[in-house]
Each structure stands twice: as structure tokens, then as C-alpha cells.
Amino acid sequence: MTAGGADEMFFKNLDDLVRHYKRKNRGLAMHLRHSVKRKTAMLIQSQKRPDPPDPPEEQGRQEPGPEEEHDYE
């Protein structure tokens, strides 16, 4: 609970926060003043074209994806 008695909410990213408060009767009572500092720099990358499909002998092997890790302080 926050000091005002409301449940504390966390958002994975800015898009989720904006989407939540754009819903009807969900506006902010206060302006957002402080950003959360990241431990690491965020790189903005352009969208890449999809890679060509793997040859048939490599389709069975799949590399494990990186686990989601947050770098917020």
C-alpha cells in the first residue's frame, strides 16, 4: 500500500504505464517527476530484417534465449 492507501503498481516498461493510465477513469492525479535510473545504458537499435530460415540440419537445435533481467536500481 502507498501512503495514500492505494495499491502500489509496477510496470515492465513505459508503454505498459502509459497504456494503464490512458484507460477511462485511470488518469494520474500528479505529474510524474522522477525517472528510474538504469544501471546500464540503453541502446536504441534499428529494426533488423528477419534472418533467413535455418538449413534443415540446424532446425532441430535451438539455443536457449537469455533470461529476462531488469537493470533498474
PDB file of N, CA and C in Angstrom:
ATOM      1  N   MET A   1       0.841  -1.193   0.000  1.00  0.00           N
ATOM      2  CA  MET A   1       0.000   0.000   0.000  1.00  0.00           C
ATOM      3  C   MET A   1       0.881   1.250   0.000  1.00  0.00           C
ATOM      4  N   THR A   2       0.415   2.250  -0.682  1.00  0.00           N
ATOM      5  CA  THR A   2       1.123   3.523  -0.678  1.00  0.00           C
ATOM      6  C   THR A   2       0.623   4.357   0.486  1.00  0.00           C
ATOM      7  N   ALA A   3       1.244   5.508   0.692  1.00  0.00           N
ATOM      8  CA  ALA A   3       0.846   6.382   1.794  1.00  0.00           C
ATOM      9  C   ALA A   3      -0.608   6.830   1.633  1.00  0.00           C
ATOM     10  N   GLY A   4      -1.085   6.951   0.408  1.00  0.00           N
ATOM     11  CA  GLY A   4      -2.454   7.374   0.147  1.00  0.00           C
ATOM     12  C   GLY A   4      -3.469   6.252   0.257  1.00  0.00           C
ATOM     13  N   GLY A   5      -3.014   5.033   0.551  1.00  0.00           N
ATOM     14  CA  GLY A   5      -3.923   3.910   0.708  1.00  0.00           C
ATOM     15  C   GLY A   5      -4.179   3.122  -0.557  1.00  0.00           C
ATOM     16  N   ALA A   6      -3.577   3.521  -1.659  1.00  0.00           N
ATOM     17  CA  ALA A   6      -3.766   2.795  -2.917  1.00  0.00           C
ATOM     18  C   ALA A   6      -2.726   1.688  -3.036  1.00  0.00           C
ATOM     19  N   ASP A   7      -3.062   0.649  -3.783  1.00  0.00           N
ATOM     20  CA  ASP A   7      -2.099  -0.423  -4.022  1.00  0.00           C
ATOM     21  C   ASP A   7      -0.962   0.093  -4.901  1.00  0.00           C
ATOM     22  N   GLU A   8       0.259  -0.295  -4.558  1.00  0.00           N
ATOM     23  CA  GLU A   8       1.417   0.098  -5.342  1.00  0.00           C
ATOM     24  C   GLU A   8       1.447  -0.731  -6.619  1.00  0.00           C
ATOM     25  N   MET A   9       1.721  -0.089  -7.751  1.00  0.00           N
ATOM     26  CA  MET A   9       1.736  -0.790  -9.034  1.00  0.00           C
ATOM     27  C   MET A   9       3.111  -0.671  -9.659  1.00  0.00           C
ATOM     28  N   PHE A  10       3.529  -1.725 -10.347  1.00  0.00           N
ATOM     29  CA  PHE A  10       4.793  -1.731 -11.062  1.00  0.00           C
ATOM     30  C   PHE A  10       4.516  -2.057 -12.521  1.00  0.00           C
ATOM     31  N   PHE A  11       5.288  -1.452 -13.415  1.00  0.00           N
ATOM     32  CA  PHE A  11       5.125  -1.661 -14.844  1.00  0.00           C
ATOM     33  C   PHE A  11       6.451  -2.108 -15.431  1.00  0.00           C
ATOM     34  N   LYS A  12       6.407  -3.048 -16.376  1.00  0.00           N
ATOM     35  CA  LYS A  12       7.634  -3.558 -17.001  1.00  0.00           C
ATOM     36  C   LYS A  12       8.310  -2.504 -17.864  1.00  0.00           C
ATOM     37  N   ASN A  13       7.510  -1.658 -18.499  1.00  0.00           N
ATOM     38  CA  ASN A  13       8.093  -0.653 -19.384  1.00  0.00           C
ATOM     39  C   ASN A  13       7.164   0.556 -19.453  1.00  0.00           C
ATOM     40  N   LEU A  14       7.636   1.590 -20.111  1.00  0.00           N
ATOM     41  CA  LEU A  14       6.875   2.829 -20.202  1.00  0.00           C
ATOM     42  C   LEU A  14       5.573   2.643 -20.970  1.00  0.00           C
ATOM     43  N   ASP A  15       5.586   1.796 -22.000  1.00  0.00           N
ATOM     44  CA  ASP A  15       4.361   1.548 -22.772  1.00  0.00           C
ATOM     45  C   ASP A  15       3.252   0.983 -21.888  1.00  0.00           C
ATOM     46  N   ASP A  16       3.593   0.062 -20.988  1.00  0.00           N
ATOM     47  CA  ASP A  16       2.596  -0.510 -20.079  1.00  0.00           C
ATOM     48  C   ASP A  16       2.029   0.556 -19.149  1.00  0.00           C
ATOM     49  N   LEU A  17       2.900   1.432 -18.649  1.00  0.00           N
ATOM     50  CA  LEU A  17       2.442   2.500 -17.756  1.00  0.00           C
ATOM     51  C   LEU A  17       1.480   3.428 -18.493  1.00  0.00           C
ATOM     52  N   VAL A  18       1.859   3.864 -19.687  1.00  0.00           N
ATOM     53  CA  VAL A  18       1.009   4.777 -20.460  1.00  0.00           C
ATOM     54  C   VAL A  18      -0.311   4.108 -20.805  1.00  0.00           C
ATOM     55  N   ARG A  19      -0.273   2.840 -21.230  1.00  0.00           N
ATOM     56  CA  ARG A  19      -1.494   2.105 -21.581  1.00  0.00           C
ATOM     57  C   ARG A  19      -2.440   2.035 -20.379  1.00  0.00           C
ATOM     58  N   HIS A  20      -1.884   1.789 -19.192  1.00  0.00           N
ATOM     59  CA  HIS A  20      -2.712   1.680 -17.989  1.00  0.00           C
ATOM     60  C   HIS A  20      -3.435   2.994 -17.693  1.00  0.00           C
ATOM     61  N   TYR A  21      -2.704   4.106 -17.739  1.00  0.00           N
ATOM     62  CA  TYR A  21      -3.301   5.379 -17.367  1.00  0.00           C
ATOM     63  C   TYR A  21      -4.093   6.044 -18.486  1.00  0.00           C
ATOM     64  N   LYS A  22      -4.074   5.503 -19.695  1.00  0.00           N
ATOM     65  CA  LYS A  22      -4.918   6.032 -20.770  1.00  0.00           C
ATOM     66  C   LYS A  22      -6.332   5.471 -20.698  1.00  0.00           C
ATOM     67  N   ARG A  23      -6.528   4.414 -19.928  1.00  0.00           N
ATOM     68  CA  ARG A  23      -7.873   3.847 -19.806  1.00  0.00           C
ATOM     69  C   ARG A  23      -8.794   4.832 -19.087  1.00  0.00           C
ATOM     70  N   LYS A  24     -10.078   4.709 -19.356  1.00  0.00           N
ATOM     71  CA  LYS A  24     -11.073   5.607 -18.787  1.00  0.00           C
ATOM     72  C   LYS A  24     -11.026   5.573 -17.258  1.00  0.00           C
ATOM     73  N   ASN A  25     -11.113   6.731 -16.642  1.00  0.00           N
ATOM     74  CA  ASN A  25     -11.100   6.914 -15.188  1.00  0.00           C
ATOM     75  C   ASN A  25      -9.819   6.391 -14.539  1.00  0.00           C
ATOM     76  N   ARG A  26      -8.711   6.408 -15.262  1.00  0.00           N
ATOM     77  CA  ARG A  26      -7.429   5.950 -14.714  1.00  0.00           C
ATOM     78  C   ARG A  26      -6.354   7.031 -14.837  1.00  0.00           C
ATOM     79  N   GLY A  27      -6.735   8.287 -14.942  1.00  0.00           N
ATOM     80  CA  GLY A  27      -5.747   9.348 -15.121  1.00  0.00           C
ATOM     81  C   GLY A  27      -4.871   9.537 -13.897  1.00  0.00           C
ATOM     82  N   LEU A  28      -3.757  10.217 -14.091  1.00  0.00           N
ATOM     83  CA  LEU A  28      -2.847  10.496 -12.982  1.00  0.00           C
ATOM     84  C   LEU A  28      -3.326  11.720 -12.217  1.00  0.00           C
ATOM     85  N   ALA A  29      -3.244  11.668 -10.907  1.00  0.00           N
ATOM     86  CA  ALA A  29      -3.593  12.815 -10.079  1.00  0.00           C
ATOM     87  C   ALA A  29      -2.405  13.759  -9.961  1.00  0.00           C
ATOM     88  N   MET A  30      -1.218  13.258 -10.225  1.00  0.00           N
ATOM     89  CA  MET A  30       0.005  14.059 -10.127  1.00  0.00           C
ATOM     90  C   MET A  30       0.848  13.828 -11.378  1.00  0.00           C
ATOM     91  N   HIS A  31       1.703  14.767 -11.657  1.00  0.00           N
ATOM     92  CA  HIS A  31       2.646  14.589 -12.756  1.00  0.00           C
ATOM     93  C   HIS A  31       3.755  13.646 -12.309  1.00  0.00           C
ATOM     94  N   LEU A  32       4.285  12.872 -13.244  1.00  0.00           N
ATOM     95  CA  LEU A  32       5.444  12.033 -12.950  1.00  0.00           C
ATOM     96  C   LEU A  32       6.668  12.945 -12.929  1.00  0.00           C
ATOM     97  N   ARG A  33       7.420  12.902 -11.841  1.00  0.00           N
ATOM     98  CA  ARG A  33       8.549  13.817 -11.696  1.00  0.00           C
ATOM     99  C   ARG A  33       9.907  13.147 -11.795  1.00  0.00           C
ATOM    100  N   HIS A  34      10.021  11.933 -11.313  1.00  0.00           N
ATOM    101  CA  HIS A  34      11.324  11.293 -11.213  1.00  0.00           C
ATOM    102  C   HIS A  34      11.367  10.036 -12.071  1.00  0.00           C
ATOM    103  N   SER A  35      12.404   9.929 -12.865  1.00  0.00           N
ATOM    104  CA  SER A  35      12.568   8.721 -13.664  1.00  0.00           C
ATOM    105  C   SER A  35      13.380   7.701 -12.877  1.00  0.00           C
ATOM    106  N   VAL A  36      13.274   6.458 -13.279  1.00  0.00           N
ATOM    107  CA  VAL A  36      14.064   5.397 -12.664  1.00  0.00           C
ATOM    108  C   VAL A  36      15.370   5.312 -13.429  1.00  0.00           C
ATOM    109  N   LYS A  37      16.482   5.370 -12.706  1.00  0.00           N
ATOM    110  CA  LYS A  37      17.786   5.314 -13.358  1.00  0.00           C
ATOM    111  C   LYS A  37      18.160   3.871 -13.644  1.00  0.00           C
ATOM    112  N   ARG A  38      18.719   3.649 -14.813  1.00  0.00           N
ATOM    113  CA  ARG A  38      19.182   2.316 -15.192  1.00  0.00           C
ATOM    114  C   ARG A  38      20.625   2.142 -14.738  1.00  0.00           C
ATOM    115  N   LYS A  39      20.993   0.887 -14.461  1.00  0.00           N
ATOM    116  CA  LYS A  39      22.376   0.577 -14.121  1.00  0.00           C
ATOM    117  C   LYS A  39      23.251   0.558 -15.367  1.00  0.00           C
ATOM    118  N   THR A  40      22.648   0.245 -16.505  1.00  0.00           N
ATOM    119  CA  THR A  40      23.396   0.176 -17.759  1.00  0.00           C
ATOM    120  C   THR A  40      22.734   1.081 -18.785  1.00  0.00           C
ATOM    121  N   ALA A  41      23.508   1.482 -19.773  1.00  0.00           N
ATOM    122  CA  ALA A  41      22.974   2.342 -20.828  1.00  0.00           C
ATOM    123  C   ALA A  41      22.017   1.546 -21.704  1.00  0.00           C
ATOM    124  N   MET A  42      20.992   2.222 -22.181  1.00  0.00           N
ATOM    125  CA  MET A  42      20.025   1.575 -23.063  1.00  0.00           C
ATOM    126  C   MET A  42      20.373   1.951 -24.498  1.00  0.00           C
ATOM    127  N   LEU A  43      20.609   0.970 -25.308  1.00  0.00           N
ATOM    128  CA  LEU A  43      20.955   1.216 -26.701  1.00  0.00           C
ATOM    129  C   LEU A  43      19.704   1.132 -27.559  1.00  0.00           C
ATOM    130  N   ILE A  44      19.534   2.104 -28.427  1.00  0.00           N
ATOM    131  CA  ILE A  44      18.399   2.093 -29.341  1.00  0.00           C
ATOM    132  C   ILE A  44      18.899   1.502 -30.649  1.00  0.00           C
ATOM    133  N   GLN A  45      18.296   0.407 -31.054  1.00  0.00           N
ATOM    134  CA  GLN A  45      18.719  -0.277 -32.264  1.00  0.00           C
ATOM    135  C   GLN A  45      17.608  -0.232 -33.294  1.00  0.00           C
ATOM    136  N   SER A  46      18.016  -0.087 -34.552  1.00  0.00           N
ATOM    137  CA  SER A  46      17.010  -0.107 -35.609  1.00  0.00           C
ATOM    138  C   SER A  46      16.517  -1.536 -35.788  1.00  0.00           C
ATOM    139  N   GLN A  47      15.316  -1.658 -36.307  1.00  0.00           N
ATOM    140  CA  GLN A  47      14.742  -2.986 -36.505  1.00  0.00           C
ATOM    141  C   GLN A  47      15.478  -3.688 -37.631  1.00  0.00           C
ATOM    142  N   LYS A  48      15.852  -4.941 -37.375  1.00  0.00           N
ATOM    143  CA  LYS A  48      16.560  -5.725 -38.382  1.00  0.00           C
ATOM    144  C   LYS A  48      15.553  -6.515 -39.205  1.00  0.00           C
ATOM    145  N   ARG A  49      15.960  -6.838 -40.421  1.00  0.00           N
ATOM    146  CA  ARG A  49      15.143  -7.728 -41.242  1.00  0.00           C
ATOM    147  C   ARG A  49      15.248  -9.123 -40.659  1.00  0.00           C
ATOM    148  N   PRO A  50      14.212  -9.921 -40.774  1.00  0.00           N
ATOM    149  CA  PRO A  50      14.279 -11.279 -40.229  1.00  0.00           C
ATOM    150  C   PRO A  50      15.384 -12.082 -40.905  1.00  0.00           C
ATOM    151  N   ASP A  51      16.050 -12.927 -40.117  1.00  0.00           N
ATOM    152  CA  ASP A  51      17.102 -13.793 -40.640  1.00  0.00           C
ATOM    153  C   ASP A  51      16.491 -14.834 -41.566  1.00  0.00           C
ATOM    154  N   PRO A  52      17.267 -15.280 -42.557  1.00  0.00           N
ATOM    155  CA  PRO A  52      16.744 -16.345 -43.420  1.00  0.00           C
ATOM    156  C   PRO A  52      16.562 -17.618 -42.608  1.00  0.00           C
ATOM    157  N   PRO A  53      15.659 -18.497 -43.019  1.00  0.00           N
ATOM    158  CA  PRO A  53      15.421 -19.724 -42.250  1.00  0.00           C
ATOM    159  C   PRO A  53      16.675 -20.588 -42.197  1.00  0.00           C
ATOM    160  N   ASP A  54      16.819 -21.351 -41.100  1.00  0.00           N
ATOM    161  CA  ASP A  54      17.958 -22.242 -40.911  1.00  0.00           C
ATOM    162  C   ASP A  54      17.884 -23.398 -41.898  1.00  0.00           C
ATOM    163  N   PRO A  55      19.064 -23.919 -42.281  1.00  0.00           N
ATOM    164  CA  PRO A  55      19.053 -25.136 -43.102  1.00  0.00           C
ATOM    165  C   PRO A  55      18.409 -26.271 -42.318  1.00  0.00           C
ATOM    166  N   PRO A  56      17.850 -27.273 -42.992  1.00  0.00           N
ATOM    167  CA  PRO A  56      17.113 -28.344 -42.298  1.00  0.00           C
ATOM    168  C   PRO A  56      17.915 -29.037 -41.202  1.00  0.00           C
ATOM    169  N   GLU A  57      19.244 -29.202 -41.363  1.00  0.00           N
ATOM    170  CA  GLU A  57      20.012 -29.915 -40.340  1.00  0.00           C
ATOM    171  C   GLU A  57      20.150 -29.113 -39.050  1.00  0.00           C
ATOM    172  N   GLU A  58      19.952 -27.777 -39.105  1.00  0.00           N
ATOM    173  CA  GLU A  58      20.091 -26.951 -37.909  1.00  0.00           C
ATOM    174  C   GLU A  58      18.750 -26.622 -37.267  1.00  0.00           C
ATOM    175  N   GLN A  59      17.635 -26.979 -37.876  1.00  0.00           N
ATOM    176  CA  GLN A  59      16.331 -26.611 -37.342  1.00  0.00           C
ATOM    177  C   GLN A  59      16.024 -27.314 -36.035  1.00  0.00           C
ATOM    178  N   GLY A  60      16.558 -28.516 -35.812  1.00  0.00           N
ATOM    179  CA  GLY A  60      16.279 -29.250 -34.581  1.00  0.00           C
ATOM    180  C   GLY A  60      16.963 -28.647 -33.369  1.00  0.00           C
ATOM    181  N   ARG A  61      18.100 -27.985 -33.593  1.00  0.00           N
ATOM    182  CA  ARG A  61      18.827 -27.371 -32.480  1.00  0.00           C
ATOM    183  C   ARG A  61      18.285 -25.979 -32.224  1.00  0.00           C
ATOM    184  N   GLN A  62      18.100 -25.662 -30.968  1.00  0.00           N
ATOM    185  CA  GLN A  62      17.614 -24.342 -30.614  1.00  0.00           C
ATOM    186  C   GLN A  62      18.418 -23.841 -29.436  1.00  0.00           C
ATOM    187  N   GLU A  63      18.969 -22.636 -29.576  1.00  0.00           N
ATOM    188  CA  GLU A  63      19.746 -22.066 -28.490  1.00  0.00           C
ATOM    189  C   GLU A  63      18.788 -21.499 -27.454  1.00  0.00           C
ATOM    190  N   PRO A  64      19.117 -21.657 -26.173  1.00  0.00           N
ATOM    191  CA  PRO A  64      18.252 -21.074 -25.145  1.00  0.00           C
ATOM    192  C   PRO A  64      18.335 -19.553 -25.197  1.00  0.00           C
ATOM    193  N   GLY A  65      17.192 -18.901 -25.030  1.00  0.00           N
ATOM    194  CA  GLY A  65      17.158 -17.446 -25.051  1.00  0.00           C
ATOM    195  C   GLY A  65      17.636 -16.870 -23.733  1.00  0.00           C
ATOM    196  N   PRO A  66      18.060 -15.619 -23.736  1.00  0.00           N
ATOM    197  CA  PRO A  66      18.515 -15.012 -22.485  1.00  0.00           C
ATOM    198  C   PRO A  66      17.336 -14.817 -21.536  1.00  0.00           C
ATOM    199  N   GLU A  67      17.594 -15.021 -20.267  1.00  0.00           N
ATOM    200  CA  GLU A  67      16.534 -14.814 -19.288  1.00  0.00           C
ATOM    201  C   GLU A  67      16.307 -13.322 -19.132  1.00  0.00           C
ATOM    202  N   GLU A  68      15.062 -12.967 -18.903  1.00  0.00           N
ATOM    203  CA  GLU A  68      14.730 -11.563 -18.745  1.00  0.00           C
ATOM    204  C   GLU A  68      15.352 -11.063 -17.452  1.00  0.00           C
ATOM    205  N   GLU A  69      16.102  -9.975 -17.578  1.00  0.00           N
ATOM    206  CA  GLU A  69      16.762  -9.431 -16.399  1.00  0.00           C
ATOM    207  C   GLU A  69      16.531  -7.933 -16.384  1.00  0.00           C
ATOM    208  N   HIS A  70      16.123  -7.405 -15.264  1.00  0.00           N
ATOM    209  CA  HIS A  70      15.880  -5.976 -15.141  1.00  0.00           C
ATOM    210  C   HIS A  70      17.123  -5.328 -14.563  1.00  0.00           C
ATOM    211  N   ASP A  71      17.462  -4.159 -15.081  1.00  0.00           N
ATOM    212  CA  ASP A  71      18.644  -3.478 -14.582  1.00  0.00           C
ATOM    213  C   ASP A  71      18.288  -2.154 -13.913  1.00  0.00           C
ATOM    214  N   TYR A  72      17.170  -2.122 -13.240  1.00  0.00           N
ATOM    215  CA  TYR A  72      16.754  -0.919 -12.543  1.00  0.00           C
ATOM    216  C   TYR A  72      17.334  -0.912 -11.140  1.00  0.00           C
ATOM    217  N   GLU A  73      17.640   0.290 -10.642  1.00  0.00           N
ATOM    218  CA  GLU A  73      18.148   0.397  -9.273  1.00  0.00           C
ATOM    219  C   GLU A  73      17.009   0.377  -8.293  1.00  0.00           C
TER     220      GLU A  73
END
